[in-house]
CSV table of C-alpha atoms and ligand atoms in Angstrom, one decimal:
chain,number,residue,atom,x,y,z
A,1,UNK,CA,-7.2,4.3,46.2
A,2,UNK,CA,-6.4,6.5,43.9
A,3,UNK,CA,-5.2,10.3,44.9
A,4,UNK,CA,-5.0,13.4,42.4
A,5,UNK,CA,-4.4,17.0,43.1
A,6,UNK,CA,-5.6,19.9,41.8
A,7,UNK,CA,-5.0,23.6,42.8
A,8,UNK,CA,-8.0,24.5,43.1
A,9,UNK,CA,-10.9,22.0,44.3
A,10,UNK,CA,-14.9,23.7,43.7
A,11,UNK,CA,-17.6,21.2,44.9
A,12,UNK,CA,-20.8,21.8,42.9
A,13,UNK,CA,-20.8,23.5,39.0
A,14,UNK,CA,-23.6,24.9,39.2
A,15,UNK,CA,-23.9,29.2,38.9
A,16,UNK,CA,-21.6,29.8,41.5
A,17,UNK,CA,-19.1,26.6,40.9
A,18,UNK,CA,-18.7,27.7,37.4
A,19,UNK,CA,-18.7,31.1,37.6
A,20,UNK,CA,-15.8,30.7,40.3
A,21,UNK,CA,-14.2,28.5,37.4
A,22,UNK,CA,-14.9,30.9,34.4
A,23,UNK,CA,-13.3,33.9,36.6
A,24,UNK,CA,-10.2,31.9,37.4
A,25,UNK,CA,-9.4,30.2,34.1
A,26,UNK,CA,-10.4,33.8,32.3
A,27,UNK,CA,-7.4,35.5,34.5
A,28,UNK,CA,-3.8,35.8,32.7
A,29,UNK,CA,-2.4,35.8,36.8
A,30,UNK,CA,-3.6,32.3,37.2
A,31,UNK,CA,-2.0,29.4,35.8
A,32,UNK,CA,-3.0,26.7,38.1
A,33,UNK,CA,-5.3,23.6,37.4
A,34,UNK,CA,-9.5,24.0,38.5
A,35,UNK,CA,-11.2,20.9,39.3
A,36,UNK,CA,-15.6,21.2,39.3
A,37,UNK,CA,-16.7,18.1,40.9
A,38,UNK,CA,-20.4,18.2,40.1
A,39,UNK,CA,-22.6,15.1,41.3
A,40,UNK,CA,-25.1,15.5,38.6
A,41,UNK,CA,-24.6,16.6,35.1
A,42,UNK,CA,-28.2,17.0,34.2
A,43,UNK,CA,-28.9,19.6,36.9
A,44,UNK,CA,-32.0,19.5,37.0
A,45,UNK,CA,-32.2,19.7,40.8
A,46,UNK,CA,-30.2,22.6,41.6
A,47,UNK,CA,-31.8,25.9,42.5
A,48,UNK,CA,-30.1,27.4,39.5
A,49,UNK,CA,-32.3,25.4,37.1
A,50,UNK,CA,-35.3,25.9,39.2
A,51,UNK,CA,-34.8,29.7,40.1
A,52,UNK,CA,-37.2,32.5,38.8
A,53,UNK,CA,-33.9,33.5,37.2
A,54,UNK,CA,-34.6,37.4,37.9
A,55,UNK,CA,-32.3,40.1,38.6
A,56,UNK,CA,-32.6,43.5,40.5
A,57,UNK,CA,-30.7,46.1,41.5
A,58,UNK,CA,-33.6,47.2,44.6
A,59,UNK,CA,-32.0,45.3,47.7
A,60,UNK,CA,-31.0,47.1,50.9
A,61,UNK,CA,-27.9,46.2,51.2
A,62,UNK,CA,-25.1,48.1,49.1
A,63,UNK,CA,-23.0,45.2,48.2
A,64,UNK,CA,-26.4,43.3,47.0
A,65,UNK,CA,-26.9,46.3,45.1
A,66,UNK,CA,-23.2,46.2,43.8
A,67,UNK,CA,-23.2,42.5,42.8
A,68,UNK,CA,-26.5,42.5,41.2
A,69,UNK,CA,-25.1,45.0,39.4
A,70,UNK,CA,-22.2,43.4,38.0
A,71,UNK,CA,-24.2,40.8,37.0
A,72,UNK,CA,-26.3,42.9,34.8
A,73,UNK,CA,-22.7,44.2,33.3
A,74,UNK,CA,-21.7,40.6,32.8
A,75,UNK,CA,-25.0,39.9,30.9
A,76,UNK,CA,-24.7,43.0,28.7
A,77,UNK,CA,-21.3,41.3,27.4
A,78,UNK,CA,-21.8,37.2,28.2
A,79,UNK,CA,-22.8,36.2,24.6
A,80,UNK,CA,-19.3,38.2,23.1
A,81,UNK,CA,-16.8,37.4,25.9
A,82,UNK,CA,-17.8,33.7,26.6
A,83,UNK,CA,-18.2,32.8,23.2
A,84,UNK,CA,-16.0,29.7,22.6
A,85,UNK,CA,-14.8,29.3,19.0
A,86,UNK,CA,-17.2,31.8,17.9
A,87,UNK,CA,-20.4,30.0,19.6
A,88,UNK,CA,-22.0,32.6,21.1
A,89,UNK,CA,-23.8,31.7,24.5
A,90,UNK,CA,-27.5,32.9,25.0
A,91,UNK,CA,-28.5,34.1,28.5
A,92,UNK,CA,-31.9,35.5,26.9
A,93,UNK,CA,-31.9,38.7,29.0
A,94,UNK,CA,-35.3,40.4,28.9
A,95,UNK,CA,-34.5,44.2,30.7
A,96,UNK,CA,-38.6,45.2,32.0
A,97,UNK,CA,-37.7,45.9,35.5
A,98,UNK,CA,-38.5,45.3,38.8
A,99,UNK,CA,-41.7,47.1,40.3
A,100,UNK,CA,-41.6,47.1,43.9
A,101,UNK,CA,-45.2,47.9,45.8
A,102,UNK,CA,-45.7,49.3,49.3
A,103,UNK,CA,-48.6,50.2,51.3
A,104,UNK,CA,-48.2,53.9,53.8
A,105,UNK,CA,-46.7,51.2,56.1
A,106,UNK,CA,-43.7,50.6,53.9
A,107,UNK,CA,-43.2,54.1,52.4
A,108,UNK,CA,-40.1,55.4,54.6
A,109,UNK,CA,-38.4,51.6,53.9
A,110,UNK,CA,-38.7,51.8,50.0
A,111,UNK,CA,-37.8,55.6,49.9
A,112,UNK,CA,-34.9,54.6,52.1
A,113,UNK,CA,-34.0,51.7,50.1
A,114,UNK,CA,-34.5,54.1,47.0
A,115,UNK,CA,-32.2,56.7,48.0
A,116,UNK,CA,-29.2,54.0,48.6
A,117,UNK,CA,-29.9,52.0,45.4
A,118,UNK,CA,-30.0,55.5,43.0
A,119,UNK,CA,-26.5,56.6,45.3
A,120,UNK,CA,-25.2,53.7,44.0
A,121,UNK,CA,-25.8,54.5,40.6
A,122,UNK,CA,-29.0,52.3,40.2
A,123,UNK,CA,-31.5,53.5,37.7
A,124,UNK,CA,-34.5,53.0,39.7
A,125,UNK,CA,-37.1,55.2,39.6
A,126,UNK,CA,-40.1,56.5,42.4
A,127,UNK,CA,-43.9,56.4,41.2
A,128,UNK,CA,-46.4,58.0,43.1
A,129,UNK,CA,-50.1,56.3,43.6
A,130,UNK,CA,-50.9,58.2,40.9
A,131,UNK,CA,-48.3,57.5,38.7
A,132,UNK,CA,-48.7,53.7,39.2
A,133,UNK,CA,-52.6,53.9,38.4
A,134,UNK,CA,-51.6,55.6,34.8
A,135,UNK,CA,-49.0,53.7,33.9
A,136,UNK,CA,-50.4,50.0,35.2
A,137,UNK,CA,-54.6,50.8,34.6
A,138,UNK,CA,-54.3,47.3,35.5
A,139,UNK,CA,-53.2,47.0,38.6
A,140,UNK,CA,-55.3,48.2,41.9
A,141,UNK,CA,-53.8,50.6,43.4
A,142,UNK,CA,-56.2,51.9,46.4
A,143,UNK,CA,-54.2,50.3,49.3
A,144,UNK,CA,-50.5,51.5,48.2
A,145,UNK,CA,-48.7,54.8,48.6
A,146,UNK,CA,-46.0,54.2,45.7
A,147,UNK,CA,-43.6,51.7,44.4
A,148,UNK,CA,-39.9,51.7,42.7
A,149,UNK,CA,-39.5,51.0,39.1
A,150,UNK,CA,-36.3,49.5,37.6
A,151,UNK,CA,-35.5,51.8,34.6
A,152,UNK,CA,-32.7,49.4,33.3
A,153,UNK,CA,-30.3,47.2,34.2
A,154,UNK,CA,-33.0,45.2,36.2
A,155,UNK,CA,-35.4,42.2,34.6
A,156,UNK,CA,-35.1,38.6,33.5
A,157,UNK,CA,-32.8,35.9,31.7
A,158,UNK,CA,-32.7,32.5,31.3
A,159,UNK,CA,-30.7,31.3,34.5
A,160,UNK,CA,-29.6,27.5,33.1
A,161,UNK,CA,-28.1,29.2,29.4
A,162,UNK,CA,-25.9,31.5,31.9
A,163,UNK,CA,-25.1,28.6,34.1
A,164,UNK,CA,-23.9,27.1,30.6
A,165,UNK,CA,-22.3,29.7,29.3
A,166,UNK,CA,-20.0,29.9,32.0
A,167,UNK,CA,-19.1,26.4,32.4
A,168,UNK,CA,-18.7,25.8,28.6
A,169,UNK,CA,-16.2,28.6,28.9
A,170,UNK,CA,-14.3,27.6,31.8
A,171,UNK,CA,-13.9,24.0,30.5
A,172,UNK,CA,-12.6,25.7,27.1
A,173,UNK,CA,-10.2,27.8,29.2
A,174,UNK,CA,-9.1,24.5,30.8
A,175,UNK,CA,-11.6,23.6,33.8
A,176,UNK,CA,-12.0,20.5,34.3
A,177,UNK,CA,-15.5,18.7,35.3
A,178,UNK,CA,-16.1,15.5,36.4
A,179,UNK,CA,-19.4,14.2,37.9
A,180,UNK,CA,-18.9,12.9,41.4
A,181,UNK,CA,-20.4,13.3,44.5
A,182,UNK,CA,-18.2,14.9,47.5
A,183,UNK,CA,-18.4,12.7,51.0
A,184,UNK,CA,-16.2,14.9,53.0
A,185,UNK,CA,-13.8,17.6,53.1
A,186,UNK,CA,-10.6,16.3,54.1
A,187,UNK,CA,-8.8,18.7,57.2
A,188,UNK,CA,-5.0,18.8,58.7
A,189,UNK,CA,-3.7,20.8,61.5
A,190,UNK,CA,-6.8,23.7,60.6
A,191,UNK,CA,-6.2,23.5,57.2
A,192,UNK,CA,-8.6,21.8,54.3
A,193,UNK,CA,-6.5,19.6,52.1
A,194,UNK,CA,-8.6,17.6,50.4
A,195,UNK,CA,-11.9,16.1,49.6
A,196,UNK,CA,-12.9,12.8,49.6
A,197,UNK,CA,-15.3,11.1,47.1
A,198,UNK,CA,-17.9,8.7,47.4
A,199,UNK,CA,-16.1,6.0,45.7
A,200,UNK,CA,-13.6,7.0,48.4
A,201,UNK,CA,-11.1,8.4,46.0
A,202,UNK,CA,-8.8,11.5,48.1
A,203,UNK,CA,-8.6,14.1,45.6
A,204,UNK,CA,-5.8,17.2,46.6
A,205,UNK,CA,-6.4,20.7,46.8
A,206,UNK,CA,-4.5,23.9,47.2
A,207,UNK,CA,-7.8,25.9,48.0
A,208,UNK,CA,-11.6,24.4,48.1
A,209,UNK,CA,-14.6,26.1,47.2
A,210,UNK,CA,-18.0,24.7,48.5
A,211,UNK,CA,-20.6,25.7,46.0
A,212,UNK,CA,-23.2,23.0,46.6
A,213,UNK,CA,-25.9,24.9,47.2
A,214,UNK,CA,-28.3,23.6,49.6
A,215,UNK,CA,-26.0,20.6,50.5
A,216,UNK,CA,-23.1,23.3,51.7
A,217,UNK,CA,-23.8,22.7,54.9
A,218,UNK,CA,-23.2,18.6,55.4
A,219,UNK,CA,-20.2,19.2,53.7
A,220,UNK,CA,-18.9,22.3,56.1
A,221,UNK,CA,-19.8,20.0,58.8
A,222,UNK,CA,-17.5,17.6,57.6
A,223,UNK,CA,-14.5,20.2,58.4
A,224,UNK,CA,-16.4,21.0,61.9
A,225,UNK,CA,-17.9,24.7,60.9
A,226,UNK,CA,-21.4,25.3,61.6
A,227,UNK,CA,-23.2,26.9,58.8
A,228,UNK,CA,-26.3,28.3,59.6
A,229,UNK,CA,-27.9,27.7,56.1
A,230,UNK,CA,-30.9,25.5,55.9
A,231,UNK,CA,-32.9,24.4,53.0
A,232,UNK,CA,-36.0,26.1,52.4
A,233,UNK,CA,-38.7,24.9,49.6
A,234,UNK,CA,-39.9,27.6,47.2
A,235,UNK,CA,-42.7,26.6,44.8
A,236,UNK,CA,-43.2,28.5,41.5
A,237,UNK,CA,-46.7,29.0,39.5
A,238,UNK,CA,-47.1,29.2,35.7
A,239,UNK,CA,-50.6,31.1,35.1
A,240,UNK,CA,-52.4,32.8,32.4
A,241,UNK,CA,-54.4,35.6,33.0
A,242,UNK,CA,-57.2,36.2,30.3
A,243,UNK,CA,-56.3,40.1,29.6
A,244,UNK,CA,-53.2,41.4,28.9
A,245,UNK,CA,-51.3,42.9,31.3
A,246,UNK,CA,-49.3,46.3,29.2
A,247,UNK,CA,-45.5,46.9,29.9
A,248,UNK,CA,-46.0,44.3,33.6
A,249,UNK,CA,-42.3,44.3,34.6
A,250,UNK,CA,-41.4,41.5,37.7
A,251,UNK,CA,-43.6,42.6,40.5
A,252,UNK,CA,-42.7,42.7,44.0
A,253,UNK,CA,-46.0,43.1,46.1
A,254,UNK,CA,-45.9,44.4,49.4
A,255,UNK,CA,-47.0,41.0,50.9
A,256,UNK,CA,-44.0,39.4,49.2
A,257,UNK,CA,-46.1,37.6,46.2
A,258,UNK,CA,-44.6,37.9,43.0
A,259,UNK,CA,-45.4,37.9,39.3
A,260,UNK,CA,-43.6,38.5,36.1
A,261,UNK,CA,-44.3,37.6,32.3
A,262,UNK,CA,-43.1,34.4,31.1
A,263,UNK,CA,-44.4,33.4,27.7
A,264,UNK,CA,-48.0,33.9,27.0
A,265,UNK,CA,-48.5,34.1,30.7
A,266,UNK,CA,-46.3,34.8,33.9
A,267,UNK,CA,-44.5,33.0,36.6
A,268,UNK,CA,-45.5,33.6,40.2
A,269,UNK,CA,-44.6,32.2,44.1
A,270,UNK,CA,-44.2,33.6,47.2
A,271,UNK,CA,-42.6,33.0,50.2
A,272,UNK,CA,-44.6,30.6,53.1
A,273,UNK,CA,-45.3,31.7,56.4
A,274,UNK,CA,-42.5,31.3,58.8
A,275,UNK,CA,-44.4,29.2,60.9
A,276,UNK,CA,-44.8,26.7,57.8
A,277,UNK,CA,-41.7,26.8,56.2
A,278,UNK,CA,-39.6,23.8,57.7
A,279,UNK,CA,-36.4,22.5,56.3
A,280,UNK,CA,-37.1,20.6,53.3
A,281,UNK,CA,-35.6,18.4,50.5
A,282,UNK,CA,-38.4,17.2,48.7
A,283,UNK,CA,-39.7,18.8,45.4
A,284,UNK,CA,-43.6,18.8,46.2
A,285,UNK,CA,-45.1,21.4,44.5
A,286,UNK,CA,-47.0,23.7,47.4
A,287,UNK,CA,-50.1,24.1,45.8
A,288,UNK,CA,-52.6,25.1,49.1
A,289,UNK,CA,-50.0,28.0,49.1
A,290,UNK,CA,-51.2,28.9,45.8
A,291,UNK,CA,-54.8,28.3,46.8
A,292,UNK,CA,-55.3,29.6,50.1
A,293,UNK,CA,-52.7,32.3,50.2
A,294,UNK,CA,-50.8,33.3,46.8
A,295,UNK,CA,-54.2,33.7,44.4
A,296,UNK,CA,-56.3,35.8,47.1
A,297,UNK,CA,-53.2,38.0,46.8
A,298,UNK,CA,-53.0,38.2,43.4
A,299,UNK,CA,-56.4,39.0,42.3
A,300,UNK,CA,-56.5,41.5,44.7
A,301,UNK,CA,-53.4,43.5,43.1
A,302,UNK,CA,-54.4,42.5,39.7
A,303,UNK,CA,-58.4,42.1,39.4
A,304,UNK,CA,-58.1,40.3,35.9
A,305,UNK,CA,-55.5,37.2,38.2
A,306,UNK,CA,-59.3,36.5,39.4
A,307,UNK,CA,-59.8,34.5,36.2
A,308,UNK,CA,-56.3,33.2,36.0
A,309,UNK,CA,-55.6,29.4,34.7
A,310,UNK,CA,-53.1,27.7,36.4
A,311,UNK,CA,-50.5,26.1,34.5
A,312,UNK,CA,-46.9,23.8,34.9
A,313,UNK,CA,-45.7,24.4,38.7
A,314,UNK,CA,-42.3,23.4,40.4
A,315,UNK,CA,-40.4,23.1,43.7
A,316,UNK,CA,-37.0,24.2,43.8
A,317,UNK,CA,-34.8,24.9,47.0
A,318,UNK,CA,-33.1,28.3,48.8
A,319,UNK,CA,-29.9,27.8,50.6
A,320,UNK,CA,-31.7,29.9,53.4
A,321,UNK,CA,-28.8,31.8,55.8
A,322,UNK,CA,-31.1,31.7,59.2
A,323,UNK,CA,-29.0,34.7,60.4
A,324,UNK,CA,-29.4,37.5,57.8
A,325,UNK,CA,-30.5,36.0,54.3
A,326,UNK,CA,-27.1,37.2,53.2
A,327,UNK,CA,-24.5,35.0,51.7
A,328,UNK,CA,-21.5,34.2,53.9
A,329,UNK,CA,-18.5,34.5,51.9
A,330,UNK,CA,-14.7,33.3,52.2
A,331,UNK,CA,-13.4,31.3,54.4
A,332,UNK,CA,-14.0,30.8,57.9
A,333,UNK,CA,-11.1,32.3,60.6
A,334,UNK,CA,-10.0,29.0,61.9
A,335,UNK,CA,-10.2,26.7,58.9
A,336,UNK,CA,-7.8,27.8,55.9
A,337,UNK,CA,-8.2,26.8,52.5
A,338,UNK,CA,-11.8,26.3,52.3
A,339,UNK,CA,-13.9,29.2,50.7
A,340,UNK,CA,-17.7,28.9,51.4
A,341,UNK,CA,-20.3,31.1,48.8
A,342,UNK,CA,-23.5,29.7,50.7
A,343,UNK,CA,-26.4,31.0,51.5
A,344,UNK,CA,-27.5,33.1,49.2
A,345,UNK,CA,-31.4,33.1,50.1
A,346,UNK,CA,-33.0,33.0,47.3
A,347,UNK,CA,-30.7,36.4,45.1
A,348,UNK,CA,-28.0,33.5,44.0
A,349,UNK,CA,-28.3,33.4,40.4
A,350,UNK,CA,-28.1,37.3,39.9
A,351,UNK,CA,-25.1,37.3,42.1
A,352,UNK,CA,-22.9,34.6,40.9
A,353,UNK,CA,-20.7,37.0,38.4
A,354,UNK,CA,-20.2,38.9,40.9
A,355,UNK,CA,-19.1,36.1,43.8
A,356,UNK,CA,-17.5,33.8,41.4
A,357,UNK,CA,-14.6,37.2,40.1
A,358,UNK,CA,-14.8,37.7,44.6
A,359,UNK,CA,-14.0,34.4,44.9
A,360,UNK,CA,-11.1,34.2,41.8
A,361,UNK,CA,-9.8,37.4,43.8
A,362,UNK,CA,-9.4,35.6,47.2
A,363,UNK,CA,-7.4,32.8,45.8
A,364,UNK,CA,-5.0,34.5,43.0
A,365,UNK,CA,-4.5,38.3,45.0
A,366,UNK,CA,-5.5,37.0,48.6
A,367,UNK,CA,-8.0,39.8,48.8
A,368,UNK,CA,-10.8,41.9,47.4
A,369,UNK,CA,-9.8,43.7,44.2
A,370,UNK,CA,-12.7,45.0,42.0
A,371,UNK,CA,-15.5,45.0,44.9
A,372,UNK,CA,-15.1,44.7,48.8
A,373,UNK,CA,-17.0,42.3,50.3
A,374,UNK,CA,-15.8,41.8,53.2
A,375,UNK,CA,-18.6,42.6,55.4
A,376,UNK,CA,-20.2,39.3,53.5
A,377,UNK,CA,-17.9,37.0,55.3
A,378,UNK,CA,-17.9,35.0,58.3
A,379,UNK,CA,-17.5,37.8,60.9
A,380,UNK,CA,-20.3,38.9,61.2
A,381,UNK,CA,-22.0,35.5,61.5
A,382,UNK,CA,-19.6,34.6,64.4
A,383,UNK,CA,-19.2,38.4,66.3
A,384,UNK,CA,-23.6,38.2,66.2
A,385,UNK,CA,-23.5,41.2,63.9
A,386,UNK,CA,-25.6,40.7,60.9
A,387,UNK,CA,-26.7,42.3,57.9
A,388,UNK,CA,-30.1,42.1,57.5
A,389,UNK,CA,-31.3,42.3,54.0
A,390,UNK,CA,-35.1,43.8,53.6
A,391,UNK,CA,-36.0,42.8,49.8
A,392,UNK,CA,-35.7,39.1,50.6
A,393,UNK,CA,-38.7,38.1,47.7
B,401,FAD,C1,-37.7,28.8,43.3
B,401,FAD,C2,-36.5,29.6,43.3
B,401,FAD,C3,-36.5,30.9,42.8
B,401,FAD,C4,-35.3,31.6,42.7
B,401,FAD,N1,-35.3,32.8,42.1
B,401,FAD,C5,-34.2,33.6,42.0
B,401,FAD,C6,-34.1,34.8,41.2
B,401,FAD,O1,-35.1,35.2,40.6
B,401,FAD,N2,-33.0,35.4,41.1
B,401,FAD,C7,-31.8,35.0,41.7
B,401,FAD,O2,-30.8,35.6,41.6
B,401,FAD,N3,-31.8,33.8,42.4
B,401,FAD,C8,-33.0,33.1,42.6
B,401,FAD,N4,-33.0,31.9,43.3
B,401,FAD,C9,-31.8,31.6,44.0
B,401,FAD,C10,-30.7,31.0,43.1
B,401,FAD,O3,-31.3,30.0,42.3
B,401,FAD,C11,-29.6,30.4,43.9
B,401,FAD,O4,-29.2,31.3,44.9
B,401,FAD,C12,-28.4,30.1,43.0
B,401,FAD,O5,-28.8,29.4,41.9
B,401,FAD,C13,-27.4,29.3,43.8
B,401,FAD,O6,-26.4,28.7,43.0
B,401,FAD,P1,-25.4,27.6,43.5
B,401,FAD,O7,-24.5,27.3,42.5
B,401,FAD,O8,-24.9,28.1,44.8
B,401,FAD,O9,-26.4,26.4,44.0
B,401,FAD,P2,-27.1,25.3,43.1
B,401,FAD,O10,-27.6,25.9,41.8
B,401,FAD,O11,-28.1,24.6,44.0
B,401,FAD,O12,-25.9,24.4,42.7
B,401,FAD,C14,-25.3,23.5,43.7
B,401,FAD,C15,-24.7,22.4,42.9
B,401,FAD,O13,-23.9,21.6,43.8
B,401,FAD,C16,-24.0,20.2,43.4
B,401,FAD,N5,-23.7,19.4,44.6
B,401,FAD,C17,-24.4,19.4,45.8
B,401,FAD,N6,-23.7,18.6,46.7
B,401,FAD,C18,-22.7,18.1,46.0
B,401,FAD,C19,-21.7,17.2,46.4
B,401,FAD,N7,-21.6,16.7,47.6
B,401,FAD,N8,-20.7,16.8,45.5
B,401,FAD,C20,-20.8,17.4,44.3
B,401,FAD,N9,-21.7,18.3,43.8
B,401,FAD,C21,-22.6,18.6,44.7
B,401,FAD,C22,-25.5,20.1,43.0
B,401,FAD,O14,-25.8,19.0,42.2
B,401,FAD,C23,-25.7,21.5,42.3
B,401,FAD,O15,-25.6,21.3,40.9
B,401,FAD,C24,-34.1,31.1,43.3
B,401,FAD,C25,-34.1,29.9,43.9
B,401,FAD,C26,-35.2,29.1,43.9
B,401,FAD,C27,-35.2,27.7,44.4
């Protein structure tokens, strides 16, 4: 059996696995070796790949505010400062916005949420009913009382070519991938050493990240920490609507449905009820959610969707955190060595600039440095204290 060591050890290379490798290899204060075990190259399972690959800046909690907008940062210069050898990477970023709906019900939330996201710097504007019916003549308007409208920063991008970009630059900075599949992390006296393969190989590690996504969880069982992160199936919709829609930006309905432009048509899904939304691995497309729930929504909010022809569809899976929909960052107060990024609940892909410089910061500086995110770690999940996010879409 064969037994390598690496200083740093990141299960999954994915958004998060390689943007944890990008942001270590990318900093002149590290000079040790990364290892990105990934167990399959072609990702096409992994909720990156499958994501609506959005990004916003309209959460309500600051430091998903704060990270989302990193990210948009990080887009504005990804194609210059990951080029490798003058190939520069593509992450397509279309800037329309986020438009988020609300009936009188949800006014004193979204003016709330407003008021924290524009303190933050966040160029999001208010629209009254009245506003919304002369800008969007094609949207119905009679049962809302205004909605928020990302003015930059805030829209769409093409969530695999960023995956890409940052792994093709970490591997040129001297990452190295392999694809494996992790069986276990290895633990000594509170401390996680290793991690073992399938093939049964030990492979060595100063520090381990677990980035596998939905499959976090077996593996922090492995070193005996509960994480409360369950997989949760979202499906996504490709229609085409017969009119066209002018200036539609992603839209965030107050029932939690979704649309947004994607090619001739737009991409839509929403969230099941609670009730029907077990754990789940497979990758069948929910299409009596689109039927019985997701169209009735839709052409209500947009009367043309009544016409709407359905088009490609896909399953893909959140890494649901059952206790606040909030990732759990960093590693957990009586296990060292093993940083967890898990359970990010469906606001991943924006985010994983931002977590994979948080997580570079933990291992080289042994803290925080450009953004505290503390209050994302496991504290809060063990004291009972959460941080409930509101914009979970
Ligand atoms: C339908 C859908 C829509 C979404 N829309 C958005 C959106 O609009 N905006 C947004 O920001 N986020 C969105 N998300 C969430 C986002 O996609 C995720 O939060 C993010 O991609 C998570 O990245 P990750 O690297 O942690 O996980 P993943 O992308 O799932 O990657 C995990 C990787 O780990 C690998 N792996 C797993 N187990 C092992 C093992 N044992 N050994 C080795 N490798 C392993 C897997 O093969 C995989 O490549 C959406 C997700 C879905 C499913």
């Amino acid at each position: 059996m064969e037994t390598k060591s690496y200083d740093v050890v990141i299960i999954g290379g994915a958004a998060i696995g390689s943007a944890a490798a990008y942001f270590l290899c990318q900093n002149d204060q590290f000079d040790g070796t990364v290892l990105v075990i990934e167990k399959d190259f072609s990702y096409q399972y992994c909720a990156t790949a499958l994501s609506a690959a959005s990004i916003r800046h309209q959460f309500s909690t600051a430091e998903n505010i704060q990270m989302s907008q990193f990210g948009t940062e990080f887009l504005y210069r990804f194609s210059q400062d990951l080029a490798v050898n003058g190939d520069k990477p593509e992450a397509s970023f279309v800037e329309k916005g986020y438009l988020f709906l609300s009936t009188p019900n949800g006014y004193q939330t979204l003016t709330e949420n407003h008021e924290l996201q524009t303190g933050l710097g966040a160029n999001i504007k208010l629209l009254s009913n009245n506003q919304l019916k002369e800008r969007y003549p094609w949207l119905n308007t009679s049962d809302l009382a205004a909605g928020c409208l990302g003015i930059s920063g805030e829209g769409w991008l093409d969530a695999y070519g960023l995956m890409q970009g940052m792994r093709k630059k970490a591997i040129s900075l001297g990452a190295k991938y392999i694809e494996a599949t992790v069986k276990r992390i290895v633990c000594k006296n509170g401390v996680a050493t290793a991690v073992e393969l399938e093939d049964g190989s030990i492979i060595k590690a100063g520090a381990i990240i677990n980035a596998a996504g939905t499959a976090a969880t077996k593996l922090a069982k492995s070193a005996g920490i509960e994480l409360p992160v369950e997989s949760r199936k979202r499906s996504v919709f490709y229609i085409e609507c017969p009119q066209s829609l002018p200036q539609c930006p992603m839209v965030i309905d107050p029932s939690g449905a979704y649309f947004r432009p994607e090619g001739k048509g737009f991409i839509t899904g929403i969230a099941p009820h609670p009730n029907s939304d077990p754990e789940s691995y497979d990758f069948n497309v929910q299409h009596e959610l689109f039927e019985e729930v997701l169209w009735p929504i839709l052409a209500h909010r947009v009367p043309a969707f009544e016409a709407l022809r359905t088009g490609h569809s896909w399953a893909g899976h959140y890494d649901m955190n059952l206790v606040d929909q909030n990732l759990i960052l960093g590693e957990h107060p009586e296990l060292k060595g093993l940083l967890f990024a898990n359970g990010f609940s469906g606001h991943g892909m924006q985010q994983s600039p931002a977590v994979g410089r948080a997580l570079s910061e933990l291992i080289i500086y042994g803290k925080y440095k450009s953004l505290d995110l503390s209050r994302m770690g496991w504290n809060r999940i063990i004291n009972n204290n959460p941080i409930i996010e509101k914009n979970v879409v």
